[in-house]
Coordinates of C-alpha atoms in Angstrom, one line a residue:
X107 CA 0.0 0.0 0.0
X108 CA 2.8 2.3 1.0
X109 CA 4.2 1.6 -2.6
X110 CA 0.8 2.9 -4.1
X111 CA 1.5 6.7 -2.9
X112 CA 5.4 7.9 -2.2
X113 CA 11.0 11.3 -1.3
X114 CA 19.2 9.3 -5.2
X115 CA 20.8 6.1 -9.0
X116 CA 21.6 2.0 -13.6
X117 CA 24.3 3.7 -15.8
X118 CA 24.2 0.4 -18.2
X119 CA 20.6 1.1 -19.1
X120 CA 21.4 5.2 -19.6
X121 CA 23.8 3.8 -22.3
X122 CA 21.3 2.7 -24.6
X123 CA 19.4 5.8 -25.0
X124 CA 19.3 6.0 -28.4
X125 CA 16.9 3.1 -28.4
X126 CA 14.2 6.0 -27.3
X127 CA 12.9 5.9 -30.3
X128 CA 9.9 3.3 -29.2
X129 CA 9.5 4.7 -26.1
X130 CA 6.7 6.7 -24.6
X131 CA 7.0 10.1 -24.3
X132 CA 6.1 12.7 -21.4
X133 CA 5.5 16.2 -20.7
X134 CA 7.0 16.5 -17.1
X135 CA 9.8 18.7 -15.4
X136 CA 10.4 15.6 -12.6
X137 CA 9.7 12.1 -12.8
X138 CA 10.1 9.4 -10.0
X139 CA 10.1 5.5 -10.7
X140 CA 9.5 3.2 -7.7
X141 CA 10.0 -0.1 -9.1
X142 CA 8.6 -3.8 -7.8
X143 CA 11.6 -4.3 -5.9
X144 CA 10.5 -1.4 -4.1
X145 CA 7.1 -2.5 -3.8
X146 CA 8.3 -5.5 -1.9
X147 CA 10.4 -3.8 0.7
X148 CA 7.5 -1.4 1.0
X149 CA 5.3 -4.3 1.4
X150 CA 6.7 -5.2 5.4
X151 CA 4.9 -3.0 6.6
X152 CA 1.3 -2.9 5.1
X153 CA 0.0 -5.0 7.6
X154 CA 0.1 -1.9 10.4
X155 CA -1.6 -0.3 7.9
X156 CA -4.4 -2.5 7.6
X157 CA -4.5 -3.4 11.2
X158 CA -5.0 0.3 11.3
X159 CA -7.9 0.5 9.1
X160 CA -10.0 -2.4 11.3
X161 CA -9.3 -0.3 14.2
X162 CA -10.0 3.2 12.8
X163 CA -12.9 1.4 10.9
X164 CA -16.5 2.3 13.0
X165 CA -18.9 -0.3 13.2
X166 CA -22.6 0.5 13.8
X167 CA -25.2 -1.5 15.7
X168 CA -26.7 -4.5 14.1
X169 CA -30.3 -5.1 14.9
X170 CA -33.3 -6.8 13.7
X171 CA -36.0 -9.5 14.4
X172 CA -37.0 -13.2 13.5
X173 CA -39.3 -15.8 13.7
X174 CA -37.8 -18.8 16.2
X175 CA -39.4 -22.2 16.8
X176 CA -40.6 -22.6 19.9
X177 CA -39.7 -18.7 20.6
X178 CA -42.0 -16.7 18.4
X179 CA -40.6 -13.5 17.3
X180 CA -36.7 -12.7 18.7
X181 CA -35.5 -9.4 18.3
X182 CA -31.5 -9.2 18.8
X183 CA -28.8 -6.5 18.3
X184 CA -25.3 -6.3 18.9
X185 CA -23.7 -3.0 19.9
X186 CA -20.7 -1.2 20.8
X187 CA -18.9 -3.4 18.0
X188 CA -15.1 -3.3 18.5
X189 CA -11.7 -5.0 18.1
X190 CA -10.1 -6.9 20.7
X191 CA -7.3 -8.1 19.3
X192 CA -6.0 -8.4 15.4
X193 CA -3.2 -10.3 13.8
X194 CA -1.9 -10.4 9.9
X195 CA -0.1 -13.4 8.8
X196 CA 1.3 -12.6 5.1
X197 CA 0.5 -10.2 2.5
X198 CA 1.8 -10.2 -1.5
X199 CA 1.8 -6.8 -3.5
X200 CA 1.8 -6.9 -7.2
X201 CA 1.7 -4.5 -10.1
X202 CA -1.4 -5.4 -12.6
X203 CA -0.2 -3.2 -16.1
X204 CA -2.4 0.0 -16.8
X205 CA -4.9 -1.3 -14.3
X206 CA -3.9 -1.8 -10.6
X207 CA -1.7 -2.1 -7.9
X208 CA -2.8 -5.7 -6.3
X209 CA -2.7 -6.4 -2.6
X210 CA -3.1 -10.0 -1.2
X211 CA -3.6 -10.3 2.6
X212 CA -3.8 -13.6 4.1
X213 CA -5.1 -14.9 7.6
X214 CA -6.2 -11.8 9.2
X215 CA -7.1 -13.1 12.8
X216 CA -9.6 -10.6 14.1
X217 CA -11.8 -11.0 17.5
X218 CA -14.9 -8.7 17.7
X219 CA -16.3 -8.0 20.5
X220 CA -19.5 -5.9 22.3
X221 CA -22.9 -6.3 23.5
X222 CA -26.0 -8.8 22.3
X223 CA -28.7 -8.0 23.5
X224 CA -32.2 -9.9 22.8
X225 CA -35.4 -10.1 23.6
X226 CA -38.2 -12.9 23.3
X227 CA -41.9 -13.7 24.5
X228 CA -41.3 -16.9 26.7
X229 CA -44.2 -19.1 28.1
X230 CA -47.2 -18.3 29.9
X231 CA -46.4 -14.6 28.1
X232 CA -43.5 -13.2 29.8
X233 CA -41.3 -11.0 28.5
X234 CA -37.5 -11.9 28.1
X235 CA -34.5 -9.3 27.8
X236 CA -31.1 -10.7 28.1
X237 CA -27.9 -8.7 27.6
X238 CA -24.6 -10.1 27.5
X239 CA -21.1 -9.6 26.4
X240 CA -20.2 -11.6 23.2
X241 CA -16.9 -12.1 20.9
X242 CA -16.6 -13.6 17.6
X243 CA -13.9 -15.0 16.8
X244 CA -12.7 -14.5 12.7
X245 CA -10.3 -15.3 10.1
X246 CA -10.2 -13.2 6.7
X247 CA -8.7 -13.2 3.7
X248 CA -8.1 -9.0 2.2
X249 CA -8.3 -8.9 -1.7
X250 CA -7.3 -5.1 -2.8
X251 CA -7.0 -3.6 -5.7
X252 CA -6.4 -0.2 -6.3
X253 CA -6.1 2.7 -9.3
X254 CA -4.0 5.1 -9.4
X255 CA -5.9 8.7 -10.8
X256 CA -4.8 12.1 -11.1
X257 CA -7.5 14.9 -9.6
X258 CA -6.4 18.5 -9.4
X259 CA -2.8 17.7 -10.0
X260 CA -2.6 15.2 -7.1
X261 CA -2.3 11.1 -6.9
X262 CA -5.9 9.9 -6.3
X263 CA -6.3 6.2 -5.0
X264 CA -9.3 4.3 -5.5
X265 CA -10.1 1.1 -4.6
X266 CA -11.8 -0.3 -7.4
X267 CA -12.1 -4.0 -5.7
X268 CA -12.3 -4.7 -2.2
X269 CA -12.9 -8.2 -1.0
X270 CA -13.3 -9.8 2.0
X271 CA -13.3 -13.4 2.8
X272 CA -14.3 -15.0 5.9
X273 CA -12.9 -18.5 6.7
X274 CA -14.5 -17.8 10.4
X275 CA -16.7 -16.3 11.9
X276 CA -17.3 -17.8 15.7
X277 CA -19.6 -16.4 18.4
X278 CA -19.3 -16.8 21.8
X279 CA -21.2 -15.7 25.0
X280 CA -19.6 -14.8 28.1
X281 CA -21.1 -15.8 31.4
X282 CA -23.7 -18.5 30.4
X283 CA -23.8 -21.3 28.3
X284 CA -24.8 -20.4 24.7
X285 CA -28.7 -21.2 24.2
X286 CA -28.9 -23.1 21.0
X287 CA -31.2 -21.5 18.7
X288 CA -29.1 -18.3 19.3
X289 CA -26.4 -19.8 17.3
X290 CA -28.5 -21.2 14.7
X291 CA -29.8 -17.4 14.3
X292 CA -25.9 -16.2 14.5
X293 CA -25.0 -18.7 11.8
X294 CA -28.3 -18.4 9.7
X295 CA -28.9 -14.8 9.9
X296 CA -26.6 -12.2 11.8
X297 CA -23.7 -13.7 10.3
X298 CA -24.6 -12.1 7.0
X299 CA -25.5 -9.0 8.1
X300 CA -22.2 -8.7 9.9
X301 CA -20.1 -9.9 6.7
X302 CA -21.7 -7.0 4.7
X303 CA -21.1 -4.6 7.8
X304 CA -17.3 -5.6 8.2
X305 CA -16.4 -5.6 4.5
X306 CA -18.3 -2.5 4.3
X307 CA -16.2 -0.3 6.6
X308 CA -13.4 -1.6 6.5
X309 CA -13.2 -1.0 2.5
X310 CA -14.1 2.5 3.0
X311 CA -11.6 3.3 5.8
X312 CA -8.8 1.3 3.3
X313 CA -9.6 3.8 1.0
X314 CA -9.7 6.7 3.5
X315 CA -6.5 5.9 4.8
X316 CA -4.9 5.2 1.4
X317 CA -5.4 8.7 0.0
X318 CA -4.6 10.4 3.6
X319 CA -1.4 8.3 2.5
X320 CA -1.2 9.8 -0.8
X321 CA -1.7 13.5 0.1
X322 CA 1.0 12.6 3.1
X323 CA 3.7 11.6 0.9
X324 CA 3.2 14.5 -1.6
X325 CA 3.7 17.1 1.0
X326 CA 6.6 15.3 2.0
X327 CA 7.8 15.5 -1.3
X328 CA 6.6 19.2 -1.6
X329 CA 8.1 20.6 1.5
X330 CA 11.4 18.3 0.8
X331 CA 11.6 20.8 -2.4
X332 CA 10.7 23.8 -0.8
X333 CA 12.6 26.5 1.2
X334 CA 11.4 29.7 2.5
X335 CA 9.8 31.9 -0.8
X336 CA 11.2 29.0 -3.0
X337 CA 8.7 26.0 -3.9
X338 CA 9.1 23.1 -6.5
X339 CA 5.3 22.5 -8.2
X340 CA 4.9 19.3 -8.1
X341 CA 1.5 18.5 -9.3
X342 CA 1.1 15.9 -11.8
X343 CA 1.6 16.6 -15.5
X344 CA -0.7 13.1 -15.9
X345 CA -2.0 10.0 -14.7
X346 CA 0.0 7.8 -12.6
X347 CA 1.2 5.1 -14.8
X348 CA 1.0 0.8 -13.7
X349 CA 3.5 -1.3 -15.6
X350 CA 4.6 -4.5 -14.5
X351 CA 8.0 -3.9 -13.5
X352 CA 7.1 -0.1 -11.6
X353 CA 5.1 2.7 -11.1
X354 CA 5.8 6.3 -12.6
X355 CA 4.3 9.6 -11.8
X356 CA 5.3 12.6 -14.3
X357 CA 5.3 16.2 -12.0
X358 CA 5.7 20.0 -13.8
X359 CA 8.5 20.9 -11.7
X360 CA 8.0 24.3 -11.9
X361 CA 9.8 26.4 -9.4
X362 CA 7.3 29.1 -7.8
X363 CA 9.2 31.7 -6.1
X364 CA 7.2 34.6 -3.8
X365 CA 3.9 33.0 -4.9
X366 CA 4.9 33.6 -8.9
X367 CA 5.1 30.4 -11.3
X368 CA 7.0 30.3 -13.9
X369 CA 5.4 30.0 -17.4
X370 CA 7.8 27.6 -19.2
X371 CA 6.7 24.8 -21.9
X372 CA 7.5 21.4 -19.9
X373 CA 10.5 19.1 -21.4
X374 CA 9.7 16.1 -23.0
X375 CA 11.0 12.6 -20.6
X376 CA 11.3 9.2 -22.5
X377 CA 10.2 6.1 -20.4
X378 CA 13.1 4.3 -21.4
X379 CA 16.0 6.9 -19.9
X380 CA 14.7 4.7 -16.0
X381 CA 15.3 1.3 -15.5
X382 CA 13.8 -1.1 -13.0
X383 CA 16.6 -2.5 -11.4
X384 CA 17.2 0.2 -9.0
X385 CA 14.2 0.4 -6.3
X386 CA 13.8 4.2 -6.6
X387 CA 14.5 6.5 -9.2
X388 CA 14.0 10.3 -10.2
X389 CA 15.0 12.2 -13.2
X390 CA 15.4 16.1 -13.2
X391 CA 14.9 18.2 -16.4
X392 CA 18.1 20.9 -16.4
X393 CA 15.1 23.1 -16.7
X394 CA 14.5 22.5 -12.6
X395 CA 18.0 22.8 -11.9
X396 CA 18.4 26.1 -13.9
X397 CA 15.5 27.7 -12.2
X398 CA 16.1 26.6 -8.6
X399 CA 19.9 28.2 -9.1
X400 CA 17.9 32.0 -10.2
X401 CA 15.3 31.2 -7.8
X402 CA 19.0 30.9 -5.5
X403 CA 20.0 34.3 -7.2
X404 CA 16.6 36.1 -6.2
X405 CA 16.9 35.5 -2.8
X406 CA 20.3 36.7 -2.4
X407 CA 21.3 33.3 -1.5
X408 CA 24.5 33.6 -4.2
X409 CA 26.6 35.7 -1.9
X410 CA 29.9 34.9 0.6
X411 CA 31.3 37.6 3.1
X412 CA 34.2 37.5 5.4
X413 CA 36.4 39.0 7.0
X414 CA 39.9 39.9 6.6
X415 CA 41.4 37.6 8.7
X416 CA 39.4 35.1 8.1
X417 CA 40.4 35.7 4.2
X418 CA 44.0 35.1 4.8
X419 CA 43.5 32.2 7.0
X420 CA 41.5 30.5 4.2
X421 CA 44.1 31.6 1.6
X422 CA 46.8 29.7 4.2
X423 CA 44.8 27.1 4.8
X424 CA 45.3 26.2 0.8
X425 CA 49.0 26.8 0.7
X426 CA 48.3 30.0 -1.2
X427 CA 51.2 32.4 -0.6
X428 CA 50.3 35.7 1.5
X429 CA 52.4 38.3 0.6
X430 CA 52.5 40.9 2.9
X431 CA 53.6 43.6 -0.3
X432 CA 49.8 42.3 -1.8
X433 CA 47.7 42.6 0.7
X434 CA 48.6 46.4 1.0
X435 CA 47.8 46.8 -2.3
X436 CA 44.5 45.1 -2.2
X437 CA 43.7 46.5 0.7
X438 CA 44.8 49.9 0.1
X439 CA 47.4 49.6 3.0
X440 CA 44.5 49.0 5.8
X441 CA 45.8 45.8 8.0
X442 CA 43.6 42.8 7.4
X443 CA 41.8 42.7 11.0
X444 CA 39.5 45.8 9.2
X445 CA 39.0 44.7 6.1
X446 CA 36.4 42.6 4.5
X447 CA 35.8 40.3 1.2
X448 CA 32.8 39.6 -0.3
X449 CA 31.8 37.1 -3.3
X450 CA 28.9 37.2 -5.4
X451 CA 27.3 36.5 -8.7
X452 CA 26.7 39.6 -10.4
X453 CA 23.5 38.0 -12.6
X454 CA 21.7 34.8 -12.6
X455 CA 24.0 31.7 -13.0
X456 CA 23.1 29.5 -15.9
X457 CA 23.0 25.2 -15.1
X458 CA 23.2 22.7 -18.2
X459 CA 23.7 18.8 -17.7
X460 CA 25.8 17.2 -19.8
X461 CA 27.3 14.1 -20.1
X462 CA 30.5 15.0 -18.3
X463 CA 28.6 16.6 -15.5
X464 CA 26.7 19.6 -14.2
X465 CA 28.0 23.1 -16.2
X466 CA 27.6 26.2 -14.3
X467 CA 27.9 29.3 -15.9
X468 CA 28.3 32.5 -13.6
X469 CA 29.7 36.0 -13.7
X470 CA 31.5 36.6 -10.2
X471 CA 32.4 39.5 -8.5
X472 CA 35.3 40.1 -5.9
X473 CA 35.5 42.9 -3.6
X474 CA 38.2 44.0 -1.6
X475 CA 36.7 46.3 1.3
X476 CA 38.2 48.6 3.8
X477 CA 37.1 51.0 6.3
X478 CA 35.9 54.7 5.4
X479 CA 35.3 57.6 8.1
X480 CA 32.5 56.9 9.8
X481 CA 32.9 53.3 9.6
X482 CA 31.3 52.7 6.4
X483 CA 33.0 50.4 3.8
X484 CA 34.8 51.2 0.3
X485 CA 35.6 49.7 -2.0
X486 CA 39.5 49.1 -2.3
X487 CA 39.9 47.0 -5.0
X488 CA 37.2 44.8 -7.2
X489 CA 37.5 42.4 -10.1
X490 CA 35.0 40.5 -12.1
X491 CA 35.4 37.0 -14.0
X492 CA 33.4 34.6 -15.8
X493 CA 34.0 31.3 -14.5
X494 CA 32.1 28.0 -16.0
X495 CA 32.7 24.9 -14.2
X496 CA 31.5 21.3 -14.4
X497 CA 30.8 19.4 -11.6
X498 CA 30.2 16.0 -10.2
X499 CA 27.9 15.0 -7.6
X500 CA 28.1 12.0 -5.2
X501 CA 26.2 10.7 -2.1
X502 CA 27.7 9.2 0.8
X503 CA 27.6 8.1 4.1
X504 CA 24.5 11.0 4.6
X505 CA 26.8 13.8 2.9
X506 CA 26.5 15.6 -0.1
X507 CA 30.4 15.9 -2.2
X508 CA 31.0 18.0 -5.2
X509 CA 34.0 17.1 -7.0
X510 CA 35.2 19.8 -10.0
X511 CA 35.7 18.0 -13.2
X512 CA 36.9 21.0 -15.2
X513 CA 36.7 25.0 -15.3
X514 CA 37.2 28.0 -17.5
X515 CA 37.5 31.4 -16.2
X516 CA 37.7 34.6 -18.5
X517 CA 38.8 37.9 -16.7
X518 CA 36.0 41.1 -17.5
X519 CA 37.0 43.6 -15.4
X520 CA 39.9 45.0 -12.6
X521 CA 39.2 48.1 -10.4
X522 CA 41.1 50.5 -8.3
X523 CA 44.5 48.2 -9.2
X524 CA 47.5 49.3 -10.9
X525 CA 47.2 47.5 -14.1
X526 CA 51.2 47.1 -13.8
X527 CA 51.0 45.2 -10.8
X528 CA 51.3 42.0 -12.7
X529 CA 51.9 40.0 -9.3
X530 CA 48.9 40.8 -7.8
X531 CA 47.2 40.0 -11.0
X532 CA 48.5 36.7 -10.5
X533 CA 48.0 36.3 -7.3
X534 CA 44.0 37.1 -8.1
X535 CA 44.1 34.2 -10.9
X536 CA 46.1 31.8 -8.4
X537 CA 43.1 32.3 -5.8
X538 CA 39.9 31.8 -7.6
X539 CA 41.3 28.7 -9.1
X540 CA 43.5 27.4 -6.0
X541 CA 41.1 28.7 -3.6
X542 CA 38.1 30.4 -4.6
X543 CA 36.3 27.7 -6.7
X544 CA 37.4 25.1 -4.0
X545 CA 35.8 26.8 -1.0
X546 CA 32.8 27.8 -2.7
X547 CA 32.3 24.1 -3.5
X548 CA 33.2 23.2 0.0
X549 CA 30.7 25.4 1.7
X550 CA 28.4 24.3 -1.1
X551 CA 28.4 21.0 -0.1
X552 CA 28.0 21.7 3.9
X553 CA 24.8 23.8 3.0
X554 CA 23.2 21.7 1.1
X555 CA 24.0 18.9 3.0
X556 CA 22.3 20.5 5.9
X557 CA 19.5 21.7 4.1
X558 CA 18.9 18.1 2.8
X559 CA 18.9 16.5 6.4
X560 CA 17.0 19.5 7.8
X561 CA 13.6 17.7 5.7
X562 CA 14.6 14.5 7.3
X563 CA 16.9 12.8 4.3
X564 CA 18.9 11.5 6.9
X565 CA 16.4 9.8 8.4
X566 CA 16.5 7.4 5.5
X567 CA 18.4 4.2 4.8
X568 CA 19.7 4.7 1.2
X569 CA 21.6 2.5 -0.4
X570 CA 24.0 2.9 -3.5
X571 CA 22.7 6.2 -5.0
X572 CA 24.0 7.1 -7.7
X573 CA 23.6 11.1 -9.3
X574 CA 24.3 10.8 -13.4
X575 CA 24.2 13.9 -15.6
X576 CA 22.8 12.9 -19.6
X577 CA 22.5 16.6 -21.9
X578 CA 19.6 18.0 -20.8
X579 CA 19.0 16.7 -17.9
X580 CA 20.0 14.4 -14.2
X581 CA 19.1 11.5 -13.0
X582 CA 19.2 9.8 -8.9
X583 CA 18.9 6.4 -8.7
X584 CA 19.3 4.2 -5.4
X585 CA 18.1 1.3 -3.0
X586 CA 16.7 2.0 0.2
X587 CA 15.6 0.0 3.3
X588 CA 12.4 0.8 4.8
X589 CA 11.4 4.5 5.7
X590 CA 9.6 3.2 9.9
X591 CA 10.0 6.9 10.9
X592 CA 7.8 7.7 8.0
X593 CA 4.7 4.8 8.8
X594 CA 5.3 6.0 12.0
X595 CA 4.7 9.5 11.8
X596 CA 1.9 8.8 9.5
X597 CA 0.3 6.5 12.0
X598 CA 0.5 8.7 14.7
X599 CA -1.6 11.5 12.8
X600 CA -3.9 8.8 12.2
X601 CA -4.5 8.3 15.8

């Protein structure tokens, strides 16, 4: 059940792209793939989800009235129907192409219990009203099959087929023998109207708790994507699609920042760029990437400060040499302990995936600042460069590493430097490639490694991922063991 709803990679299978060609095509900014190996691991746990739905599952009175031998008319009810106790042997999960998601549940042991009343017309005409505690004692079979829809952008389950099969269903009385003819009317009559009552509700709450699922795991997924003013649309660009090997959902992935969408034609996703070897997969357009780093830009987020001191010690920290003759001249003379540096794009960065890795393109600014009278800050000495780097991406051991495959870096402008000064010149093209690129990429990492454990990632047991850059777009594919803090925190908002 859990693999009907859901939150990083098979390079073998990304080699034969170019047998797209038969493929099915999609409109979709993000796609994620869970696969039947998935399924299974997913499958541990849905019996505390059905055990769940018995005991979230209300059951109302059963009354009514009959003809007995001997008795004459015998009106009965049970009341204040509830579970004692519940048990799940076994349960099989299996993909049913462009139809359903199938879910076998064997030998659920289930004891009812509550209140029979009943009342009779005895001899000589007196009136008889018993009420005693009862249990029944049953053993059911679950047959559940469910469709996957898309309403209003979101996953939809419905349980087309919901079957219940009772093995058996055994009354007993507490405190008295049990009369006879009551459980020729339990077996003959009550028993029915109970099946109907029991398959009843507990279908319906299935399906209750099923799309509570759903919606859970989409705002999972949607705040997982989202950071202050920044927010990933993730609605669905279509219906859910079955196949027999996995289940794939096809999401905009537009990035919405201060409550504005943007207005961009969605990229087209081939079916056969995702395998089904991996458990989980997802596959990012570059357009997502592209509009979360201007998204990034917007916010001011695209910015480093720090002091002097804590310039040089970074510089030292590299093995960069710190001569004393350049850092007057940067500084305008002013010792280090005043003076600051700051970093930071001067327009949007542009992201591409290619094969070789993630390409950003940027325009970066350098500032060299030093105290003015009255404390305020000038500018000292400034130089811009265009810098395009391609990096990497790997996951490990719950960290995020960026490793820098290549870079190209074209100098655009120098201020308030004496163009003659060709060894501070170097020195500035020695430290955004020794140090600057490095460090950014370093801090990179620790922030987005943070921000990535802050929605939980962390939590998780993943195994193997793998991040792979194609052109045009990037693709996470791992194993995972099962996600308990997730059943449980959806099972405590159940309760």
């Amino acid at each position: 059940m859990l693999a009907a709803t859901l939150l990083a990679l098979a390079l073998a299978l990304l080699g034969n792209a170019h047998a797209c060609s038969k493929s099915t095509s999609y409109e979709a900014g993000i796609v994620c793939r869970i696969t039947q190996p998935a399924t299974l691991v997913l499958n541990q746990e849905t019996t505390k989800v059905i055990q769940t739905a018995f005991q979230r599952a209300s059951y109302p009175d059963i009354k009514g009235e009959k003809a007995m031998m001997f008795l004459g008319q015998v009106k009965y009810g049970l009341h204040n129907i509830q579970i004692g106790h519940l048990s799940i042997a076994s349960s099989q999960v299996e993909l049913v192409e462009d139809k359903s998601i199938d879910i076998s549940i064997q030998n659920v042991s289930v004891i009812f219990k509550g209140t029979l009343n009943y009342g009779y017309t005895g001899a000589w005409g007196l009136g008889v009203d018993q009420s005693v505690d009862f249990e029944i004692d049953s053993s059911i079979d679950l047959q559940i099959n469910t469709e996957l829809t898309c309403d209003s952008g979101r996953v939809r389950a419905n349980a087309l087929d919901c079957y219940l099969s009772f093995h058996k269903l055994l009354l007993h009385l507490h405190g008295k023998r049990e009369p006879g003819w009551m459980k020729h009317l339990f077996i003959n009559f009550i028993s029915f109207t109970l099946k109907l009552v029991l398959k009843g509700q507990v279908c319906k709450q299935i399906n209750v708790i099923t799309n509570i699922m759903a919606d859970f795991v989409q705002k999972k997924a949607a705040d997982f994507l989202s950071d202050t003013d920044t927010q990933v649309d993730i609605s669905l660009a279509g219906p859910p699609v079955i196949k027999a090997t996995y289940l794939e959902s096809h999401h905009k992935g537009h990035v919405v920042y201060k409550n504005v969408s943007e207005d961009l034609s969605l990229p087209t996703f081939s079916s056969c760029l995702l395998g089904d070897s991996r458990m989980l997969y997802f596959w990012f357009s570059e357009q997502v990437l592209d509009s979360l780093a201007k998204a990034a830009f917007q916010e001011g987020r695209l910015m480093l400060s720090l002091t002097g001191d804590e310039f040089q010690a970074m510089l030292e920290t590299q093995g960069l040499n710190t001569n004393q003759d350049i850092f007057q001249e940067l500084f305008s003379g002013f010792p280090t302990s005043q003076a600051q540096v700051t970093v930071h794009c001067v327009k949007m960065p542009k992201i591409s995936c290619q094969n070789q890795g993630v390409v950003v393109s940027s325009s970066v600014m350098v500032k060299f600042l030093v105290p003015h009278p009255g404390r305020q800050l000038f500018v000292a000495c400034a130089f811009e460069e265009d810098i395009i780097t391609t990096i990497q991406a790997s996951y490990s051991k719950k960290k995020l590493f960026l490793s820098l495959l290549d870079f190209q870096i074209k100098p655009k402008t120098v201020s308030n430097l004496n163009e003659s000064s060709e060894s501070v010149q170097s020195f500035l093209r020695s430290m955004i490639t020794t140090v600057g690129i490095p460090e950014v990429m370093s801090r990179l990492e620790v922030v987005l490694t943070a921000f990535m454990n802050s929605k939980g990632l962390d939590l998780f047991e993943i195994i193997n991922p793998e991040i792979i850059t194609r052109d045009g777009y990037l693709l996470l594919q791992m194993d995972f063991g099962f996600p308990e803090h997730l059943l449980m925190d959806f099972l405590q908002r159940l309760t």
